[in-house]
Short mmCIF file of C-alpha atoms in Angstrom, two decimals:
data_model
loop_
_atom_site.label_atom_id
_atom_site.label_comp_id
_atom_site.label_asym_id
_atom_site.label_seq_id
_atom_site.Cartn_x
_atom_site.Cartn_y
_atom_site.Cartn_z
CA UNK Q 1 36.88 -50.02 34.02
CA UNK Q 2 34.93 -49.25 30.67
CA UNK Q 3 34.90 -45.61 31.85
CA UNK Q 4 38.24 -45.25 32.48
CA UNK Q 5 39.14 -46.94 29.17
CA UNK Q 6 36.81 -44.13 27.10
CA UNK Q 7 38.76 -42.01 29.40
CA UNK Q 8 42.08 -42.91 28.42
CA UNK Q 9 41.02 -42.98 24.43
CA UNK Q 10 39.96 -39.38 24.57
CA UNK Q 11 42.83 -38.39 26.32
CA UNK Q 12 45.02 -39.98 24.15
CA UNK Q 13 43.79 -38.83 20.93
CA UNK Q 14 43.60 -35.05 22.24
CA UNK Q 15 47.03 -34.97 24.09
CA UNK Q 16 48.97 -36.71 22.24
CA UNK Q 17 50.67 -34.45 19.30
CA UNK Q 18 49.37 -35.71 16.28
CA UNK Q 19 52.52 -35.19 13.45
CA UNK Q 20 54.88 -37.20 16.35
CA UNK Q 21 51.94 -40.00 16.15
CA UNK Q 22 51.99 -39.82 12.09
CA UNK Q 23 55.44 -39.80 11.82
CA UNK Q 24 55.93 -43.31 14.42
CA UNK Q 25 53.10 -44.68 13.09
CA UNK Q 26 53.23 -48.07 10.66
CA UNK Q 27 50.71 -48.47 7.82
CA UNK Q 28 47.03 -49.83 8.84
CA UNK Q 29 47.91 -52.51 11.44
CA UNK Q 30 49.62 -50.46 14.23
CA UNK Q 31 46.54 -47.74 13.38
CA UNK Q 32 44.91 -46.63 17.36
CA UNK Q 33 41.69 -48.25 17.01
CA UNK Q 34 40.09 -49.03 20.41
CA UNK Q 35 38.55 -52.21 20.44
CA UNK Q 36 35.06 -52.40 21.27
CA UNK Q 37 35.30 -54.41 24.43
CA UNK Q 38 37.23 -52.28 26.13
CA UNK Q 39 34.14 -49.94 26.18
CA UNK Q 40 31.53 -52.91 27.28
CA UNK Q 41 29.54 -52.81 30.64
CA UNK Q 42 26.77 -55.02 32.53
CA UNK Q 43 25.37 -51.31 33.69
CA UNK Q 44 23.30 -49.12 31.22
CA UNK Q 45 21.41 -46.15 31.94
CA UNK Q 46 17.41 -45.24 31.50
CA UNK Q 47 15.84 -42.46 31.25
CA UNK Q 48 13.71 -42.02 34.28
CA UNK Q 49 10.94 -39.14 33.24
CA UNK Q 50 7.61 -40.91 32.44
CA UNK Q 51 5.89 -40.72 29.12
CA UNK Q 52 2.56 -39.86 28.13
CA UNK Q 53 -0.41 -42.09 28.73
CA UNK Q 54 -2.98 -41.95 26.20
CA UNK Q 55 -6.88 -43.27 26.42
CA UNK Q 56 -8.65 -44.22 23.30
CA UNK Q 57 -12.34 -44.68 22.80
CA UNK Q 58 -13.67 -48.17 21.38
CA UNK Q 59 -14.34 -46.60 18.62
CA UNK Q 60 -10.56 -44.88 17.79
CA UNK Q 61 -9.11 -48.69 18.22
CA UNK Q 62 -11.37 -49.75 16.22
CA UNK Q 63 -10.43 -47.87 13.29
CA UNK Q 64 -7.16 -47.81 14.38
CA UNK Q 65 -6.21 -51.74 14.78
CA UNK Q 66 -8.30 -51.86 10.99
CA UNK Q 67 -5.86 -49.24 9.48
CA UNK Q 68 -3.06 -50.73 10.77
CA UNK Q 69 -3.89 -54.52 9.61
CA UNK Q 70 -4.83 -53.51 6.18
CA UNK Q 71 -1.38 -51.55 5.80
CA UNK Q 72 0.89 -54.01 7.67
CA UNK Q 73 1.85 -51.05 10.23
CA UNK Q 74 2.45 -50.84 13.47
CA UNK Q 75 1.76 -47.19 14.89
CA UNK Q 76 -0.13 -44.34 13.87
CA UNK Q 77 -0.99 -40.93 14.89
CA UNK Q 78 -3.55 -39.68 17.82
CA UNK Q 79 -3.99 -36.20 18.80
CA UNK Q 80 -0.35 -35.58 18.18
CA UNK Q 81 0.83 -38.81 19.94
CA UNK Q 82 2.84 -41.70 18.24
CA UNK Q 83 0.29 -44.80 19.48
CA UNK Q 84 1.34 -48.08 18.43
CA UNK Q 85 -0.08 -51.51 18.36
CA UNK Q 86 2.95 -53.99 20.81
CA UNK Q 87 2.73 -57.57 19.32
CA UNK Q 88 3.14 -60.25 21.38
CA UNK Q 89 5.79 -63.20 21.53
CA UNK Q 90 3.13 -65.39 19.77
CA UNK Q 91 2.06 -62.57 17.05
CA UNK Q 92 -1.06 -61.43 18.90
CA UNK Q 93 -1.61 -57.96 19.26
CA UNK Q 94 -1.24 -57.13 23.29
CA UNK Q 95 -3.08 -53.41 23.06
CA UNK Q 96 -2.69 -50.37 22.12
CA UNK Q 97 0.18 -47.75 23.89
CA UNK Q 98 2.11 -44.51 23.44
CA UNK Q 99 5.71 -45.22 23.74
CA UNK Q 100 7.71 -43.14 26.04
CA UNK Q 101 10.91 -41.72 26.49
CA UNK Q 102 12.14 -45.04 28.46
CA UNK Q 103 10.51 -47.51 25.56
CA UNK Q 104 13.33 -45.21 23.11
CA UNK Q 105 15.56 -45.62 25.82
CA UNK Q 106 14.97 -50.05 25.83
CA UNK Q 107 16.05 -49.21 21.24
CA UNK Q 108 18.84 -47.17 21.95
CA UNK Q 109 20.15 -49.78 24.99
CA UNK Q 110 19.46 -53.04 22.26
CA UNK Q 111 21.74 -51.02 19.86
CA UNK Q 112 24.60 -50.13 22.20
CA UNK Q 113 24.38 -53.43 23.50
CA UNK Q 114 24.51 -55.11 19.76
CA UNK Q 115 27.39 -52.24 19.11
CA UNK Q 116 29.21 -53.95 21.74
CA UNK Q 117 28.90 -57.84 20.57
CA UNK Q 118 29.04 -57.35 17.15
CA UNK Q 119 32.71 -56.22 16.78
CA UNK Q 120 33.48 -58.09 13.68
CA UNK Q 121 33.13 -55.03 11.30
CA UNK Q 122 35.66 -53.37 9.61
CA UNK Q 123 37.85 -51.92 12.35
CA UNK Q 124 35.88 -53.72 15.22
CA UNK Q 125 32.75 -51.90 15.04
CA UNK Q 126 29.49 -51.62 13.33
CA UNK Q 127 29.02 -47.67 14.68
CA UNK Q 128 30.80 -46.03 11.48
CA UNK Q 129 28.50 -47.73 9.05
CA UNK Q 130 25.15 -46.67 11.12
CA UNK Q 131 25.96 -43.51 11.09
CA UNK Q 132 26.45 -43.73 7.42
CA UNK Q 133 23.70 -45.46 6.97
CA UNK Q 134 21.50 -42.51 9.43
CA UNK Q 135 23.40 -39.73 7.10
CA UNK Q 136 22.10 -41.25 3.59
CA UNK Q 137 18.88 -41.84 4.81
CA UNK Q 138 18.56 -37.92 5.93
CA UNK Q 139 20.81 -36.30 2.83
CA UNK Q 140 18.33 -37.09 0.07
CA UNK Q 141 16.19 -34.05 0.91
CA UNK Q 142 15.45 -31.53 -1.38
CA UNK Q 143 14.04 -27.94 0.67
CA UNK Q 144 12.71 -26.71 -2.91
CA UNK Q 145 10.04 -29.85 -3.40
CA UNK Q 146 10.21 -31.19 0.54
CA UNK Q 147 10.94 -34.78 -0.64
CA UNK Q 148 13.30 -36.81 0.65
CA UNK Q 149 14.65 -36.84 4.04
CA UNK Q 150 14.67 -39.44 6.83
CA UNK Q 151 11.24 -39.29 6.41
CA UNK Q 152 10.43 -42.66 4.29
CA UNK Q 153 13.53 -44.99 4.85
CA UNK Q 154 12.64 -45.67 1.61
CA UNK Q 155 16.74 -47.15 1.17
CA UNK Q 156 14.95 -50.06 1.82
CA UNK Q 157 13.77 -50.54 -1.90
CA UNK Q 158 15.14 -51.03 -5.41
CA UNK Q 159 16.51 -48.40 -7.41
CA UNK Q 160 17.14 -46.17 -4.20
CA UNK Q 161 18.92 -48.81 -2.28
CA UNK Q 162 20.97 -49.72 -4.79
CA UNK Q 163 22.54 -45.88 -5.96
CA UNK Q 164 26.10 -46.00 -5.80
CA UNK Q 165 26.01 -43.91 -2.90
CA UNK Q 166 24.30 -46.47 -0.79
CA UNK Q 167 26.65 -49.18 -1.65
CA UNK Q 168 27.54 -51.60 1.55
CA UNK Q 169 24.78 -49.87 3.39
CA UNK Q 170 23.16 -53.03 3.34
CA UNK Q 171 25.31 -54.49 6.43
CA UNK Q 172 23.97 -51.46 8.38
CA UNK Q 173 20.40 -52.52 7.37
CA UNK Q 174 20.99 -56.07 8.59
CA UNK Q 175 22.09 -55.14 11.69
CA UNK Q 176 19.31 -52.56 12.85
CA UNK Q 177 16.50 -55.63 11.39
CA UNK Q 178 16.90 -57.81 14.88
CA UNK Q 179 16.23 -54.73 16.88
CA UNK Q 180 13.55 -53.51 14.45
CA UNK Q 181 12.09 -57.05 15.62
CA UNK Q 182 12.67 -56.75 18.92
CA UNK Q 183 10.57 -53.37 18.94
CA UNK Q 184 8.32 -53.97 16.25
CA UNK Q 185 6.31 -50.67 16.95
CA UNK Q 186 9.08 -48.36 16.42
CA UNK Q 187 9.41 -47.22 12.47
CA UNK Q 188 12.57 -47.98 9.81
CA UNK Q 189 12.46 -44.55 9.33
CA UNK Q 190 12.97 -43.35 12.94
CA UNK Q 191 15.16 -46.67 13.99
CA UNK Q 192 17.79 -45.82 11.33
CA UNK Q 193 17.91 -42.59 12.65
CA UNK Q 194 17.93 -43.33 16.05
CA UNK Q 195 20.64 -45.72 15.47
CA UNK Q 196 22.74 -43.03 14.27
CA UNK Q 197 22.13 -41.11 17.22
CA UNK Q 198 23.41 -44.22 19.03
CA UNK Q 199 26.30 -44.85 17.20
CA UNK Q 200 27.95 -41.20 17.56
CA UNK Q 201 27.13 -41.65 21.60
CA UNK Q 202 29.08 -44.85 22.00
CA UNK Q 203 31.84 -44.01 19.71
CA UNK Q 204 32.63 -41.35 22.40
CA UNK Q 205 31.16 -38.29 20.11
CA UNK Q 206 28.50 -35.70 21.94
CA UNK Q 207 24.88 -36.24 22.63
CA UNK Q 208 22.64 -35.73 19.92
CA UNK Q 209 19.12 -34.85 20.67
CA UNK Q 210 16.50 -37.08 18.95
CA UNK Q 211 12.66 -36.87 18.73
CA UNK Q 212 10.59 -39.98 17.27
CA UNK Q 213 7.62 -39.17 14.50
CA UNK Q 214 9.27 -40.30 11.12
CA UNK Q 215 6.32 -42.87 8.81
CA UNK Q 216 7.70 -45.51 6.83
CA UNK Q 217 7.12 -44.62 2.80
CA UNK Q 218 6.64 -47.35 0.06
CA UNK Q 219 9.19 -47.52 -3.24
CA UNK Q 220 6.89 -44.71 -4.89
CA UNK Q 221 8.47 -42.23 -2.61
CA UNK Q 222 11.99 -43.35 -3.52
CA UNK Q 223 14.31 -40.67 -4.61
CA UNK Q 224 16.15 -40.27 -7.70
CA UNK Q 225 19.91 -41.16 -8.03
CA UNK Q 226 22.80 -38.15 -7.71
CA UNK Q 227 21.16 -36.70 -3.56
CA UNK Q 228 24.47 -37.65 -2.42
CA UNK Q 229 27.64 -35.87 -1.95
CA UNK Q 230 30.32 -37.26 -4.56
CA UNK Q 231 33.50 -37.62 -2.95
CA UNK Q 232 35.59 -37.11 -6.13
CA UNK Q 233 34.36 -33.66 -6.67
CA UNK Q 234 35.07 -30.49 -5.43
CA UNK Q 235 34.03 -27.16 -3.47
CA UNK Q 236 31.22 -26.05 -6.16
CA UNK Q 237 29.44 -29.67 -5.49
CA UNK Q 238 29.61 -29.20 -2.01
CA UNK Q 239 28.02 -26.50 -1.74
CA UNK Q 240 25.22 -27.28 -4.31
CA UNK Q 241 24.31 -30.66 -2.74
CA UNK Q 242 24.56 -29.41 0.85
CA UNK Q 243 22.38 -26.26 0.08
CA UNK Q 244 19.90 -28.49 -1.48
CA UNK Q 245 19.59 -29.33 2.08
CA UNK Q 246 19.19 -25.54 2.97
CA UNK Q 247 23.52 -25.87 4.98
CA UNK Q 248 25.78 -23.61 5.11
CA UNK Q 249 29.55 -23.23 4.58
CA UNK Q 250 30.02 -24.12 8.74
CA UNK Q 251 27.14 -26.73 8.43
CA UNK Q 252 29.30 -28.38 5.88
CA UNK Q 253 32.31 -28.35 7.34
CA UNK Q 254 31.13 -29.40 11.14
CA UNK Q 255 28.91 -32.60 8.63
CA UNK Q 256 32.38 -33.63 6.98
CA UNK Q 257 33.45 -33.86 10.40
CA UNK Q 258 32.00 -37.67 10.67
CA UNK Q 259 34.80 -38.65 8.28
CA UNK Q 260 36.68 -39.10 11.56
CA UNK Q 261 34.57 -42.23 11.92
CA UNK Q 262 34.86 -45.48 9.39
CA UNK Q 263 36.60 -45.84 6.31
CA UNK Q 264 36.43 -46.25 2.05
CA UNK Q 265 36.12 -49.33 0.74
CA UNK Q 266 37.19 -50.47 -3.30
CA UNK Q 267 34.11 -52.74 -3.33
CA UNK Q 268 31.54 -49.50 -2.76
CA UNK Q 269 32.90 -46.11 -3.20
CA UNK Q 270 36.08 -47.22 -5.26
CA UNK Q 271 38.55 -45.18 -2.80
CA UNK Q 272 40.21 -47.06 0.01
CA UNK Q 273 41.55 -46.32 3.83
CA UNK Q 274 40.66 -44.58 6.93
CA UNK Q 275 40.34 -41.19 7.15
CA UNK Q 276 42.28 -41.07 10.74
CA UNK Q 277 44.05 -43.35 13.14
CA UNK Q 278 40.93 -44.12 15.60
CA UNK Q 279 38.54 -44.87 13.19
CA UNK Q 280 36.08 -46.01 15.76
CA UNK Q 281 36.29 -42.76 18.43
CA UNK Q 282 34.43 -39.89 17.42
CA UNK Q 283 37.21 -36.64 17.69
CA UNK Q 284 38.17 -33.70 15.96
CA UNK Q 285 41.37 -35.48 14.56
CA UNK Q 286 39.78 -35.03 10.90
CA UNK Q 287 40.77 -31.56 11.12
CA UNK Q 288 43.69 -31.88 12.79
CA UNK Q 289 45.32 -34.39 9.85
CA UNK Q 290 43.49 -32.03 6.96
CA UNK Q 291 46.08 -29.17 8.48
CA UNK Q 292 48.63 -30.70 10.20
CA UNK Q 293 50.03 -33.39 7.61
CA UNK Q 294 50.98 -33.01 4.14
CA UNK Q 295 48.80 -34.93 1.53
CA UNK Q 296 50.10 -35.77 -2.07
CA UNK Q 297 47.94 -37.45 -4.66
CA UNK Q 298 48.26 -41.16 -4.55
CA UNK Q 299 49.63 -43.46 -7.30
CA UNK Q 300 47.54 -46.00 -7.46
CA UNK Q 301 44.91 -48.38 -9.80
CA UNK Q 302 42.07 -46.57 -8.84
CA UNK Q 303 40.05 -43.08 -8.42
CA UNK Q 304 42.21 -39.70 -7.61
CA UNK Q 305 42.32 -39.56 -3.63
CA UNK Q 306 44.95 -38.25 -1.65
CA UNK Q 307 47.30 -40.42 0.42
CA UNK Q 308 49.62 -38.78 4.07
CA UNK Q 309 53.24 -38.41 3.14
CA UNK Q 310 54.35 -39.45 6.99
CA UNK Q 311 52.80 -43.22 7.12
CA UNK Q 312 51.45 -43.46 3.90
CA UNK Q 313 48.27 -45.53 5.80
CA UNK Q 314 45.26 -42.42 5.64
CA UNK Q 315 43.67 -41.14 2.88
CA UNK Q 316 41.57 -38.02 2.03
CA UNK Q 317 38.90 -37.53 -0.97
CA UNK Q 318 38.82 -34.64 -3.56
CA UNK Q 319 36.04 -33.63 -1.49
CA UNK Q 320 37.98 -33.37 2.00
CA UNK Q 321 40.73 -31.65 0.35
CA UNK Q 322 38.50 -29.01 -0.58
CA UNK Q 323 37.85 -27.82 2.91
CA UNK Q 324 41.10 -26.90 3.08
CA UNK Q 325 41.65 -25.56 -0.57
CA UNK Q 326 38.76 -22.64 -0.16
CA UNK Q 327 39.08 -19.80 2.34
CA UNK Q 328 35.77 -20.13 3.35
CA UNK Q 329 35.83 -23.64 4.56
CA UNK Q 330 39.36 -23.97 6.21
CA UNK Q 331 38.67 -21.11 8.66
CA UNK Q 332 35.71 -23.69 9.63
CA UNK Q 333 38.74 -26.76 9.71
CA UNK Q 334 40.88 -24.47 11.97
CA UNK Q 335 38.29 -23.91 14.42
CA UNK Q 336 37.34 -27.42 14.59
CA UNK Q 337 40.82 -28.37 14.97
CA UNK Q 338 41.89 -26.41 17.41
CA UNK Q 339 38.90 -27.00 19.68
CA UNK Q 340 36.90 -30.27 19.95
CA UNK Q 341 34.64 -29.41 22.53
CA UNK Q 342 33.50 -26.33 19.63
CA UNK Q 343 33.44 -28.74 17.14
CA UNK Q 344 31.11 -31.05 19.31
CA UNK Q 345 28.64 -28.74 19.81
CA UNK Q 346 28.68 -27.26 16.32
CA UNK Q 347 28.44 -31.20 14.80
CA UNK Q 348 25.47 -32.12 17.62
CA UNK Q 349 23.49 -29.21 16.10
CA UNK Q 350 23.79 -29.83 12.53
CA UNK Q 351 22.97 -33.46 12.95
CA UNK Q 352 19.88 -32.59 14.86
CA UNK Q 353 19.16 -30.63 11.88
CA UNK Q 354 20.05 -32.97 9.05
CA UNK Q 355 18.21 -35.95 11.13
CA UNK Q 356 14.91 -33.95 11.16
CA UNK Q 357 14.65 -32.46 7.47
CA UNK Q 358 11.66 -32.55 5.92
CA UNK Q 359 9.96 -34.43 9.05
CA UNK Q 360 6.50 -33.47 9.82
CA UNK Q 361 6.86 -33.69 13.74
CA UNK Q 362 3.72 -33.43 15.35
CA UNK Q 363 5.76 -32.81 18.55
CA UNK Q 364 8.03 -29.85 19.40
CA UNK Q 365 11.92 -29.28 19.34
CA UNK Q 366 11.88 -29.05 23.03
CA UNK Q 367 9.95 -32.42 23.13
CA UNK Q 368 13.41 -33.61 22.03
CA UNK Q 369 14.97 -36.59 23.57
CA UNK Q 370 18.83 -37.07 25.13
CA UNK Q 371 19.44 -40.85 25.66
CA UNK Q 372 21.76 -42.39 28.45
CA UNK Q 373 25.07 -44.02 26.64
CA UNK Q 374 26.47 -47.10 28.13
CA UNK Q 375 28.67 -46.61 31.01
#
């Protein structure tokens, strides 16, 4: 049943013409927004190859379990392994062990599975806001100094945490904690990221290949306000913040592309609405709205944003605009919209790529991981 319903979503939002949709639609409450439990299932898939196992002298846990109690850690490095200490029900330290594909399978299954329960967010999920929160994280880095980066999760100090960019990314913090405590081994810095990953998957998008090996940072390593793309700018800041980052003009249009998930809210980024009609299923209907409807300014209290002329319910930000404004960019958007499956693949690789950003893996990209979604 919960496959056929993903079924029937997809289908829906790729055959069904997308103007004749606009142009029946009423404002935000007749919006198609799958609900969460349509997708839910007792079954989940795990990953079945076996990891690693590691030996370590007397003397390597010795100076291991020290390190790790005097900085309040849980894992460290060994001969290019992630080894972590597991802590027991009761607090006490169980032994020493190399998580494996499967243990990153167990995260990924206690997200999906919280993804599923926790449906009162926004439009019914909690997925848009982890992978906002898995974008910020990763779009701080700078290729000229090698600082920033998913590398730290250091969003979860004062000033970084609190940049106008990061506003409301809070909720997405709260949510990850339980699993964070359910798996105490696994980092901030690769849980956030991982529950990007996560998110995409069960919001129908592609598979995103993920490898672990990101060390929590302290507020020294925060970094400074103004990393972040403003939405109320234009074609010059794109490019400027994005090749910060070392992207292209394709990488930046295929990265806008998760504007098909989630929406603006007054309280953070001042602008308001959905981007699209699903705002919950991961599809190339972004593009398809950039070209296919017409977009005036809107006349409201508030910043300049852009609102559809057919159901007046969608919005778009100087910054999506832009795409389509700049010759560049919109042969990009008319790629993407006329072929999802293109658009999947080009989005899977640029995540990969923003996700890993100033990581020093001591693994290897082919020692990356693809994790089962729910069924």
């Amino acid at each position: 049943m919960a496959t056929a319903a993903k079924s029937f979503a997809r289908v829906a939002a790729r055959s069904t013409p997308l103007i004749s949709n606009i142009k029946n639609a009423a404002p935000r409450a007749t919006r198609f927004v799958v609900p969460r439990q349509t997708f839910r299932s007792s079954r989940r898939g795990y990953a079945s190859e076996a990891g690693v196992k590691s030996s370590l002298s007397s003397l390597y846990w010795g100076i291991g379990a020290a390190a790790l109690a005097s900085a309040g850690g849980y894992f460290f490095y060994y001969n290019g392994s992630i080894t972590s200490l597991r802590e027991g029900s009761a607090g006490e330290t169980r032994g020493l062990f190399t998580p494996t594909r499967e243990d990153y399978q167990k995260v990924y299954n206690e997200i999906a599975r919280r993804l599923d329960e926790r449906d009162d967010y926004d439009d019914g999920s909690f997925g848009p806001v982890l992978v906002r929160l898995a974008w910020h994280c990763s779009g701080t880095y700078d290729k000229e100094t090698n600082t920033g980066g998913s590398n730290g999760a250091t969003m979860r100090f004062a000033p970084e945490k609190d940049h106008g960019a990061n506003a409301g990314l809070h909720a997405a913090q709260d949510f990850m904690e339980p699993v964070h405590e359910k798996f105490p081994w696994i980092t901030h810095s690769d849980l956030w990221t991982l529950g990007g990953v996560a998110a995409i998957q069960e919001m129908q998008g592609p598979t995103i290949p993920w490898r672990p090996g990101r060390m929590d940072k302290d507020i020294s390593m925060c970094t400074p306000d103004g990393r972040l793309p403003d939405g109320a700018k234009e074609q010059k800041h794109l490019r400027a913040i994005f090749g910060r980052m070392g992207f292209d003009d394709r990488e930046i249009v295929a990265l806008s592309g998760a504007h098909a998930l989630g929406r603006c809210h007054t309280d953070r980024s001042g602008f308001e609405g959905p981007w699209t009609f699903s705002p919950t299923v991961m599809s190339n209907d972004y593009y398809r709205l950039l070209l296919g409807e017409k977009w005036n300014v809107r006349n409201w209290n508030g910043p300049k944003q852009f609102q559809d002329v057919t159901s007046k319910s969608l919005m778009m930000l100087p910054t999506d605009m832009a795409l389509v404004q700049d010759k560049e960019f919109k042969k990009h958007v008319e790629r993407y919209a006329k072929d999802d499956q293109v658009f999947f693949q080009e989005f899977r690789d640029v995540m990969v790529k923003l996700l890993e950003l100033g990581v020093p893996f001591q693994s290897k990209e082919e020692d990356r991981m693809s994790f089962h979604a729910s069924a």
